[in-house]
Amino acid sequence: MSATVGTAELLIRCGISSDTIVSVNITPRPLLPVERLALGKPPDAVPALFGRLFSLCPKAHVNAAATALERALGISVSPNLARLRDSQANVERIRELSLNLLLSSDGRISPWPPRLIALCRRLIAALGGDAVHWPTAPFEPDAAELRAGATELETLVSHLLGGLWPMPQPDLEAVRDWLEHDTCAAAAWMRRALQPGWPDFGRCSVKGLPMFRDAMLEAALGPGPARVKPDSPEWAGEPRETGCPARQSSDRLVREASKIYGNGLFTRMLARIVELKVLARSLILEIEHLGPIGANPSPLPSHGTGVAQTEAARGRLMHRVEVAGGLVRDYRILSPTEWNFHPSGLVHRALLGATVGDGESARARIDAFLHVVDPCVDYRLILERAERPTPSAEG
């Protein structure tokens, strides 16, 4: 980890008996008190602060922070500003999803990752860069740079997805044919899920995190009795899942895969590819309709409470802020990692009882599942031999 804040390490310990995982223990990662750095700061300084601090999903953090602060202070945001912020966050999601494919597909050295990173940096700058954190002067996006960037983005994503990119509504049969014949990075990455025992690996029952209304966000992050635990959050009394499979659960192709493989490895990998395609197409269209923005008002109100949520590549990010006397008095952030790696949540349910083989075969399968749940999280996986639990005697 650099000077910016990324993740601390999760510990995942699996006991294996007769090729089956019979115990799963997840020790949540230590949560760094990053929010404290916002305390005592003027509201307009906080979005830029978080943009510098977070190495994971910085634009998503900036978007959530700015929105929460504006709601706390009763600032009305123009639709153009909201679209510019959302577009920056979507560029970030496209970058993360694409890099995951490029760096995980076949191990070959590729010129595309640096080109992708440079392109996304140019797109974010053309979309306003840091100026949209908290506008202090009117700004107009760079239309020429955005059009050029959209053309290059289409070329890059087309390279990643190969024959799947131009298909308007592929079915599962078309995807299988694509996997068999295409040499693109996405197909090479996803073919791993076709190994025996892999397609439905991790299939389990877990509900997706619903879209929270503001009152639900305040209940989850505020000081009341429904406040969730920061390292093991639950909603309505149970752990939830957030990320690509939950967001794409209504997609026809993802639903078709779910009928066969449940929410196992094949469906999860497919959902990430579907989301990349959807985001890229939406951003290319959105770029043509972005307009100028004005400045946020000054002087600002001096107190209030605000909440916000935004989607990052790895799942839902939530922020809550209290402002008093013109300064930040309280701040709380809930990241998607804590939902998906809840000690008895998604990963626990997916692994417990799963057949994995032994040795390196077991590790490869578990690693593949963990990476598709959250490719950015640092974790340590410990595999150990264990005795299968025996039912306790009655009477």
Tab-separated table of C-alpha atoms in Angstrom:
chain	number	residue	atom	x	y	z
A	1	MET	CA	0.000	0.000	0.000
A	2	SER	CA	1.262	3.438	-0.892
A	3	ALA	CA	0.590	6.759	0.761
A	4	THR	CA	-3.006	6.400	-0.337
A	5	VAL	CA	-5.471	4.172	1.460
A	6	GLY	CA	-6.234	0.798	-0.127
A	7	THR	CA	-7.224	-2.264	1.811
A	8	ALA	CA	-5.899	-4.073	4.846
A	9	GLU	CA	-5.671	-7.865	4.725
A	10	LEU	CA	-8.551	-10.273	5.229
A	11	LEU	CA	-7.845	-13.705	6.663
A	12	ILE	CA	-9.808	-16.623	5.208
A	13	ARG	CA	-9.211	-20.052	6.733
A	14	CYS	CA	-10.768	-23.136	5.121
A	15	GLY	CA	-10.761	-26.635	6.592
A	16	ILE	CA	-10.876	-29.378	3.934
A	17	SER	CA	-11.852	-33.012	4.456
A	18	SER	CA	-12.213	-35.542	1.618
A	19	ASP	CA	-12.020	-32.778	-1.024
A	20	THR	CA	-14.856	-30.838	0.647
A	21	ILE	CA	-14.670	-27.548	2.559
A	22	VAL	CA	-16.068	-28.376	5.996
A	23	SER	CA	-15.205	-25.147	7.817
A	24	VAL	CA	-14.790	-21.510	6.798
A	25	ASN	CA	-13.567	-18.798	9.136
A	26	ILE	CA	-13.317	-15.219	7.905
A	27	THR	CA	-11.515	-12.650	10.023
A	28	PRO	CA	-12.616	-9.199	8.831
A	29	ARG	CA	-9.874	-6.849	7.730
A	30	PRO	CA	-8.848	-4.155	10.210
A	31	LEU	CA	-10.697	-0.979	9.254
A	32	LEU	CA	-8.495	2.079	9.027
A	33	PRO	CA	-10.210	5.144	10.570
A	34	VAL	CA	-9.860	7.186	7.380
A	35	GLU	CA	-13.063	9.134	8.055
A	36	ARG	CA	-11.409	10.839	11.030
A	37	LEU	CA	-9.220	12.785	8.630
A	38	ALA	CA	-12.336	14.639	7.484
A	39	LEU	CA	-13.282	15.790	10.979
A	40	GLY	CA	-12.854	19.508	11.548
A	41	LYS	CA	-12.456	20.161	7.810
A	42	PRO	CA	-14.654	22.584	5.831
A	43	PRO	CA	-17.098	20.626	3.628
A	44	ASP	CA	-15.637	21.828	0.330
A	45	ALA	CA	-12.227	20.308	1.248
A	46	VAL	CA	-13.463	16.765	1.919
A	47	PRO	CA	-14.189	15.366	-1.589
A	48	ALA	CA	-10.701	16.278	-2.839
A	49	LEU	CA	-9.190	14.863	0.378
A	50	PHE	CA	-10.869	11.482	-0.199
A	51	GLY	CA	-9.858	11.562	-3.873
A	52	ARG	CA	-6.222	11.715	-2.756
A	53	LEU	CA	-6.526	9.261	0.139
A	54	PHE	CA	-8.238	6.295	-1.490
A	55	SER	CA	-6.354	4.132	-3.958
A	56	LEU	CA	-9.439	1.940	-4.497
A	57	CYS	CA	-12.382	3.590	-6.250
A	58	PRO	CA	-11.307	7.208	-5.562
A	59	LYS	CA	-13.874	8.715	-7.947
A	60	ALA	CA	-16.669	6.698	-6.351
A	61	HIS	CA	-15.582	8.051	-2.950
A	62	VAL	CA	-15.469	11.612	-4.306
A	63	ASN	CA	-18.934	11.219	-5.821
A	64	ALA	CA	-20.437	9.857	-2.597
A	65	ALA	CA	-18.684	12.446	-0.415
A	66	ALA	CA	-19.717	15.429	-2.529
A	67	THR	CA	-23.319	14.218	-2.751
A	68	ALA	CA	-23.602	13.544	0.996
A	69	LEU	CA	-22.127	16.951	1.854
A	70	GLU	CA	-24.371	18.795	-0.597
A	71	ARG	CA	-27.417	17.077	0.866
A	72	ALA	CA	-26.262	17.955	4.371
A	73	LEU	CA	-25.990	21.611	3.385
A	74	GLY	CA	-29.123	21.762	1.236
A	75	ILE	CA	-27.192	22.547	-1.960
A	76	SER	CA	-29.120	21.834	-5.136
A	77	VAL	CA	-26.896	20.210	-7.769
A	78	SER	CA	-27.484	20.670	-11.485
A	79	PRO	CA	-28.249	17.545	-13.547
A	80	ASN	CA	-25.144	18.276	-15.655
A	81	LEU	CA	-22.874	18.166	-12.603
A	82	ALA	CA	-24.449	14.921	-11.406
A	83	ARG	CA	-23.929	13.391	-14.876
A	84	LEU	CA	-20.279	14.479	-15.003
A	85	ARG	CA	-19.592	12.925	-11.597
A	86	ASP	CA	-21.427	9.727	-12.515
A	87	SER	CA	-19.523	9.543	-15.804
A	88	GLN	CA	-16.196	9.870	-13.995
A	89	ALA	CA	-17.189	7.095	-11.592
A	90	ASN	CA	-18.258	4.944	-14.571
A	91	VAL	CA	-14.905	5.512	-16.303
A	92	GLU	CA	-13.318	4.253	-13.091
A	93	ARG	CA	-15.555	1.156	-13.078
A	94	ILE	CA	-14.725	0.441	-16.735
A	95	ARG	CA	-11.019	0.773	-15.944
A	96	GLU	CA	-11.192	-1.640	-13.004
A	97	LEU	CA	-13.310	-4.233	-14.835
A	98	SER	CA	-11.070	-4.037	-17.919
A	99	LEU	CA	-7.813	-4.260	-15.985
A	100	ASN	CA	-9.141	-7.306	-14.159
A	101	LEU	CA	-9.669	-9.036	-17.514
A	102	LEU	CA	-6.348	-7.933	-18.981
A	103	LEU	CA	-4.273	-8.928	-15.978
A	104	SER	CA	-6.067	-12.210	-15.237
A	105	SER	CA	-6.672	-13.757	-18.655
A	106	ASP	CA	-3.556	-15.601	-19.822
A	107	GLY	CA	-0.489	-14.111	-18.161
A	108	ARG	CA	0.913	-12.686	-21.412
A	109	ILE	CA	2.439	-9.212	-21.349
A	110	SER	CA	0.039	-6.836	-23.088
A	111	PRO	CA	0.399	-3.210	-24.203
A	112	TRP	CA	-3.247	-2.590	-23.353
A	113	PRO	CA	-3.134	-1.953	-19.566
A	114	PRO	CA	-0.988	1.211	-19.799
A	115	ARG	CA	-3.023	2.379	-22.785
A	116	LEU	CA	-6.247	1.792	-20.833
A	117	ILE	CA	-4.962	3.659	-17.775
A	118	ALA	CA	-3.847	6.621	-19.905
A	119	LEU	CA	-7.176	6.719	-21.750
A	120	CYS	CA	-9.207	6.702	-18.548
A	121	ARG	CA	-7.024	9.460	-17.113
A	122	ARG	CA	-7.705	11.602	-20.229
A	123	LEU	CA	-11.435	10.903	-20.123
A	124	ILE	CA	-11.694	11.868	-16.444
A	125	ALA	CA	-9.781	15.103	-17.147
A	126	ALA	CA	-12.073	15.908	-20.092
A	127	LEU	CA	-15.069	15.251	-17.819
A	128	GLY	CA	-13.858	17.962	-15.455
A	129	GLY	CA	-11.284	16.128	-13.347
A	130	ASP	CA	-11.043	17.580	-9.861
A	131	ALA	CA	-13.197	20.569	-10.865
A	132	VAL	CA	-16.344	18.492	-10.329
A	133	HIS	CA	-15.387	17.584	-6.746
A	134	TRP	CA	-16.752	20.909	-5.521
A	135	PRO	CA	-17.157	23.434	-8.357
A	136	THR	CA	-15.813	26.909	-7.553
A	137	ALA	CA	-16.138	28.229	-11.106
A	138	PRO	CA	-18.202	27.402	-14.195
A	139	PHE	CA	-16.821	24.553	-16.298
A	140	GLU	CA	-17.569	23.010	-19.683
A	141	PRO	CA	-16.400	19.486	-20.591
A	142	ASP	CA	-13.908	19.110	-23.431
A	143	ALA	CA	-16.229	17.817	-26.174
A	144	ALA	CA	-13.483	17.126	-28.744
A	145	GLU	CA	-11.362	15.169	-26.254
A	146	LEU	CA	-14.421	13.228	-25.103
A	147	ARG	CA	-15.368	12.229	-28.648
A	148	ALA	CA	-11.806	11.080	-29.345
A	149	GLY	CA	-11.774	9.212	-26.025
A	150	ALA	CA	-15.094	7.525	-26.800
A	151	THR	CA	-13.709	6.253	-30.101
A	152	GLU	CA	-10.610	4.861	-28.399
A	153	LEU	CA	-12.710	3.359	-25.591
A	154	GLU	CA	-14.851	1.510	-28.140
A	155	THR	CA	-11.702	0.156	-29.793
A	156	LEU	CA	-10.309	-1.014	-26.468
A	157	VAL	CA	-13.484	-2.691	-25.183
A	158	SER	CA	-14.022	-4.282	-28.601
A	159	HIS	CA	-10.511	-5.729	-28.296
A	160	LEU	CA	-11.300	-7.031	-24.802
A	161	LEU	CA	-14.679	-8.583	-25.622
A	162	GLY	CA	-14.016	-9.675	-29.195
A	163	GLY	CA	-17.089	-11.036	-30.958
A	164	LEU	CA	-19.287	-10.473	-27.902
A	165	TRP	CA	-19.058	-6.668	-28.239
A	166	PRO	CA	-21.195	-6.269	-31.400
A	167	MET	CA	-23.811	-8.877	-30.362
A	168	PRO	CA	-26.966	-6.936	-29.419
A	169	GLN	CA	-28.641	-9.613	-27.260
A	170	PRO	CA	-26.613	-12.831	-27.107
A	171	ASP	CA	-28.080	-15.912	-25.491
A	172	LEU	CA	-26.154	-18.529	-23.531
A	173	GLU	CA	-25.606	-20.665	-26.645
A	174	ALA	CA	-23.943	-17.701	-28.376
A	175	VAL	CA	-21.761	-17.134	-25.301
A	176	ARG	CA	-20.659	-20.780	-25.311
A	177	ASP	CA	-19.744	-20.489	-28.997
A	178	TRP	CA	-17.843	-17.254	-28.246
A	179	LEU	CA	-15.952	-18.984	-25.431
A	180	GLU	CA	-15.018	-21.879	-27.686
A	181	HIS	CA	-13.728	-19.864	-30.633
A	182	ASP	CA	-12.795	-16.308	-29.614
A	183	THR	CA	-9.218	-15.436	-28.635
A	184	CYS	CA	-10.041	-12.144	-26.854
A	185	ALA	CA	-8.969	-11.457	-23.255
A	186	ALA	CA	-12.492	-11.780	-21.824
A	187	ALA	CA	-13.048	-15.208	-23.396
A	188	ALA	CA	-9.604	-16.423	-22.254
A	189	TRP	CA	-10.384	-15.223	-18.717
A	190	MET	CA	-13.836	-16.792	-18.590
A	191	ARG	CA	-12.833	-20.137	-20.086
A	192	ARG	CA	-11.365	-21.010	-16.694
A	193	ALA	CA	-14.937	-21.352	-15.440
A	194	LEU	CA	-15.561	-24.211	-17.886
A	195	GLN	CA	-13.224	-26.625	-16.089
A	196	PRO	CA	-14.977	-29.623	-14.482
A	197	GLY	CA	-16.494	-28.616	-11.152
A	198	TRP	CA	-15.974	-24.879	-11.747
A	199	PRO	CA	-19.116	-23.462	-13.442
A	200	ASP	CA	-21.381	-23.661	-10.382
A	201	PHE	CA	-18.599	-23.469	-7.793
A	202	GLY	CA	-19.672	-21.127	-4.988
A	203	ARG	CA	-23.374	-21.503	-5.699
A	204	CYS	CA	-25.258	-20.449	-2.585
A	205	SER	CA	-28.268	-18.587	-1.259
A	206	VAL	CA	-27.673	-14.919	-0.457
A	207	LYS	CA	-29.844	-11.889	-1.163
A	208	GLY	CA	-28.624	-8.844	-3.021
A	209	LEU	CA	-28.315	-5.521	-1.241
A	210	PRO	CA	-31.418	-3.476	-2.100
A	211	MET	CA	-31.218	0.088	-3.360
A	212	PHE	CA	-31.485	2.143	-0.193
A	213	ARG	CA	-33.707	5.165	0.096
A	214	ASP	CA	-32.222	8.048	2.090
A	215	ALA	CA	-34.138	6.994	5.198
A	216	MET	CA	-32.677	3.483	4.921
A	217	LEU	CA	-29.172	4.893	4.492
A	218	GLU	CA	-29.606	7.086	7.557
A	219	ALA	CA	-30.857	4.088	9.550
A	220	ALA	CA	-27.873	1.954	8.445
A	221	LEU	CA	-25.163	4.571	8.973
A	222	GLY	CA	-26.661	6.875	11.590
A	223	PRO	CA	-26.536	6.617	15.393
A	224	GLY	CA	-29.883	4.801	15.811
A	225	PRO	CA	-30.629	1.167	16.775
A	226	ALA	CA	-30.562	-0.040	13.143
A	227	ARG	CA	-26.945	1.123	12.672
A	228	VAL	CA	-24.968	-1.676	10.986
A	229	LYS	CA	-21.679	-3.037	12.289
A	230	PRO	CA	-18.820	-1.588	10.254
A	231	ASP	CA	-16.935	-4.898	9.841
A	232	SER	CA	-19.952	-7.236	9.490
A	233	PRO	CA	-22.948	-5.286	8.155
A	234	GLU	CA	-26.382	-6.864	7.818
A	235	TRP	CA	-29.702	-5.614	6.519
A	236	ALA	CA	-33.072	-6.898	7.748
A	237	GLY	CA	-31.197	-9.325	9.981
A	238	GLU	CA	-29.025	-11.034	7.373
A	239	PRO	CA	-25.829	-10.518	5.349
A	240	ARG	CA	-26.246	-9.236	1.793
A	241	GLU	CA	-24.278	-9.239	-1.441
A	242	THR	CA	-23.307	-6.229	-3.565
A	243	GLY	CA	-21.469	-5.997	-6.875
A	244	CYS	CA	-21.847	-7.023	-10.517
A	245	PRO	CA	-24.027	-10.153	-10.019
A	246	ALA	CA	-26.499	-8.208	-7.859
A	247	ARG	CA	-26.537	-5.223	-10.246
A	248	GLN	CA	-26.932	-7.406	-13.356
A	249	SER	CA	-29.389	-9.904	-11.830
A	250	SER	CA	-32.209	-8.640	-14.078
A	251	ASP	CA	-30.147	-8.971	-17.287
A	252	ARG	CA	-31.627	-11.661	-19.532
A	253	LEU	CA	-28.301	-13.386	-20.207
A	254	VAL	CA	-27.298	-13.403	-16.537
A	255	ARG	CA	-30.721	-14.794	-15.599
A	256	GLU	CA	-30.309	-17.548	-18.196
A	257	ALA	CA	-26.934	-18.522	-16.726
A	258	SER	CA	-28.351	-18.392	-13.190
A	259	LYS	CA	-30.981	-20.991	-14.049
A	260	ILE	CA	-28.196	-23.482	-14.792
A	261	TYR	CA	-25.295	-22.446	-12.556
A	262	GLY	CA	-27.012	-20.421	-9.843
A	263	ASN	CA	-24.784	-17.632	-8.605
A	264	GLY	CA	-21.676	-19.766	-9.070
A	265	LEU	CA	-18.406	-18.885	-10.749
A	266	PHE	CA	-19.634	-18.953	-14.382
A	267	THR	CA	-22.540	-16.602	-13.674
A	268	ARG	CA	-20.348	-14.236	-11.647
A	269	MET	CA	-17.731	-13.979	-14.387
A	270	LEU	CA	-20.440	-13.472	-16.993
A	271	ALA	CA	-22.023	-10.690	-14.919
A	272	ARG	CA	-18.724	-8.798	-14.852
A	273	ILE	CA	-18.422	-9.035	-18.633
A	274	VAL	CA	-22.050	-7.967	-19.116
A	275	GLU	CA	-21.507	-4.983	-16.823
A	276	LEU	CA	-18.382	-3.898	-18.695
A	277	LYS	CA	-20.273	-3.991	-21.980
A	278	VAL	CA	-23.280	-2.109	-20.564
A	279	LEU	CA	-21.126	0.574	-18.919
A	280	ALA	CA	-18.981	1.142	-22.005
A	281	ARG	CA	-21.971	1.467	-24.339
A	282	SER	CA	-23.781	3.786	-21.919
A	283	LEU	CA	-20.738	6.023	-21.431
A	284	ILE	CA	-20.114	6.317	-25.187
A	285	LEU	CA	-23.725	7.504	-25.639
A	286	GLU	CA	-23.689	9.755	-22.559
A	287	ILE	CA	-20.595	11.631	-23.728
A	288	GLU	CA	-22.634	13.200	-26.534
A	289	HIS	CA	-25.095	14.790	-24.089
A	290	LEU	CA	-22.907	16.317	-21.366
A	291	GLY	CA	-23.265	20.051	-20.716
A	292	PRO	CA	-21.577	22.840	-18.722
A	293	ILE	CA	-21.776	23.282	-14.954
A	294	GLY	CA	-21.853	26.271	-12.652
A	295	ALA	CA	-20.228	26.828	-9.254
A	296	ASN	CA	-21.581	25.639	-5.910
A	297	PRO	CA	-23.013	28.532	-3.864
A	298	SER	CA	-21.000	30.431	-1.277
A	299	PRO	CA	-21.324	31.147	1.621
A	300	LEU	CA	-22.535	27.697	2.665
A	301	PRO	CA	-25.071	26.753	5.339
A	302	SER	CA	-23.351	25.815	8.582
A	303	HIS	CA	-24.990	22.554	9.650
A	304	GLY	CA	-26.891	19.481	8.499
A	305	THR	CA	-26.741	15.696	7.915
A	306	GLY	CA	-26.457	14.003	4.541
A	307	VAL	CA	-26.189	10.476	3.128
A	308	ALA	CA	-25.247	9.143	-0.295
A	309	GLN	CA	-24.546	5.886	-2.104
A	310	THR	CA	-22.740	5.198	-5.354
A	311	GLU	CA	-21.787	2.086	-7.280
A	312	ALA	CA	-18.112	1.166	-7.509
A	313	ALA	CA	-16.630	-1.727	-9.507
A	314	ARG	CA	-16.661	-3.989	-6.444
A	315	GLY	CA	-20.112	-2.968	-5.142
A	316	ARG	CA	-22.104	-0.310	-3.301
A	317	LEU	CA	-20.267	2.442	-1.445
A	318	MET	CA	-22.130	4.395	1.269
A	319	HIS	CA	-21.252	7.698	2.979
A	320	ARG	CA	-22.847	9.666	5.825
A	321	VAL	CA	-21.737	13.094	7.097
A	322	GLU	CA	-22.722	15.526	9.837
A	323	VAL	CA	-21.764	19.193	9.516
A	324	ALA	CA	-21.929	21.604	12.468
A	325	GLY	CA	-20.579	25.128	12.754
A	326	GLY	CA	-19.483	24.986	9.126
A	327	LEU	CA	-17.133	22.031	9.739
A	328	VAL	CA	-17.425	18.247	9.450
A	329	ARG	CA	-18.339	16.862	12.877
A	330	ASP	CA	-18.920	13.173	12.036
A	331	TYR	CA	-18.246	10.963	9.013
A	332	ARG	CA	-18.924	7.317	8.266
A	333	ILE	CA	-18.069	5.171	5.248
A	334	LEU	CA	-19.294	1.639	4.554
A	335	SER	CA	-17.496	-0.143	1.720
A	336	PRO	CA	-18.720	-3.109	-0.366
A	337	THR	CA	-15.960	-5.415	0.895
A	338	GLU	CA	-17.532	-5.585	4.362
A	339	TRP	CA	-20.854	-6.820	2.901
A	340	ASN	CA	-19.355	-9.496	0.646
A	341	PHE	CA	-16.805	-10.775	3.179
A	342	HIS	CA	-19.136	-10.806	6.183
A	343	PRO	CA	-18.015	-13.668	8.484
A	344	SER	CA	-21.230	-15.599	7.751
A	345	GLY	CA	-22.171	-13.935	4.454
A	346	LEU	CA	-21.583	-14.491	0.754
A	347	VAL	CA	-18.048	-15.928	0.780
A	348	HIS	CA	-18.715	-18.086	3.847
A	349	ARG	CA	-21.894	-19.556	2.334
A	350	ALA	CA	-20.295	-20.010	-1.080
A	351	LEU	CA	-17.313	-21.974	0.215
A	352	LEU	CA	-18.795	-24.035	3.039
A	353	GLY	CA	-19.702	-27.505	1.750
A	354	ALA	CA	-18.164	-26.906	-1.677
A	355	THR	CA	-16.128	-29.624	-3.378
A	356	VAL	CA	-12.657	-28.319	-4.229
A	357	GLY	CA	-10.283	-31.214	-4.693
A	358	ASP	CA	-7.016	-31.009	-2.797
A	359	GLY	CA	-3.768	-29.035	-2.746
A	360	GLU	CA	-3.199	-26.566	-5.583
A	361	SER	CA	-6.485	-27.551	-7.241
A	362	ALA	CA	-8.395	-26.410	-4.166
A	363	ARG	CA	-6.434	-23.181	-3.882
A	364	ALA	CA	-6.880	-22.332	-7.569
A	365	ARG	CA	-10.639	-22.798	-7.397
A	366	ILE	CA	-11.081	-20.787	-4.196
A	367	ASP	CA	-8.762	-18.016	-5.432
A	368	ALA	CA	-10.753	-17.763	-8.668
A	369	PHE	CA	-13.973	-17.334	-6.718
A	370	LEU	CA	-12.529	-14.736	-4.327
A	371	HIS	CA	-11.048	-12.727	-7.192
A	372	VAL	CA	-14.331	-12.590	-9.044
A	373	VAL	CA	-16.147	-11.456	-5.874
A	374	ASP	CA	-13.609	-8.667	-5.301
A	375	PRO	CA	-10.412	-8.573	-7.388
A	376	CYS	CA	-9.106	-5.574	-5.420
A	377	VAL	CA	-9.220	-6.931	-1.866
A	378	ASP	CA	-6.045	-8.107	-0.133
A	379	TYR	CA	-6.561	-11.458	1.557
A	380	ARG	CA	-4.605	-14.369	2.969
A	381	LEU	CA	-6.042	-17.804	2.267
A	382	ILE	CA	-5.095	-20.638	4.594
A	383	LEU	CA	-6.072	-24.201	3.642
A	384	GLU	CA	-5.768	-26.927	6.253
A	385	ARG	CA	-6.835	-30.506	6.693
A	386	ALA	CA	-9.835	-30.922	8.923
A	387	GLU	CA	-12.125	-33.622	10.201
A	388	ARG	CA	-15.656	-33.542	8.902
A	389	PRO	CA	-17.953	-32.429	11.773
A	390	THR	CA	-20.061	-35.255	13.120
A	391	PRO	CA	-23.703	-34.726	14.158
A	392	SER	CA	-24.081	-34.420	17.907
A	393	ALA	CA	-25.859	-37.289	19.614
A	394	GLU	CA	-29.342	-36.647	21.014
A	395	GLY	CA	-30.815	-37.776	24.246
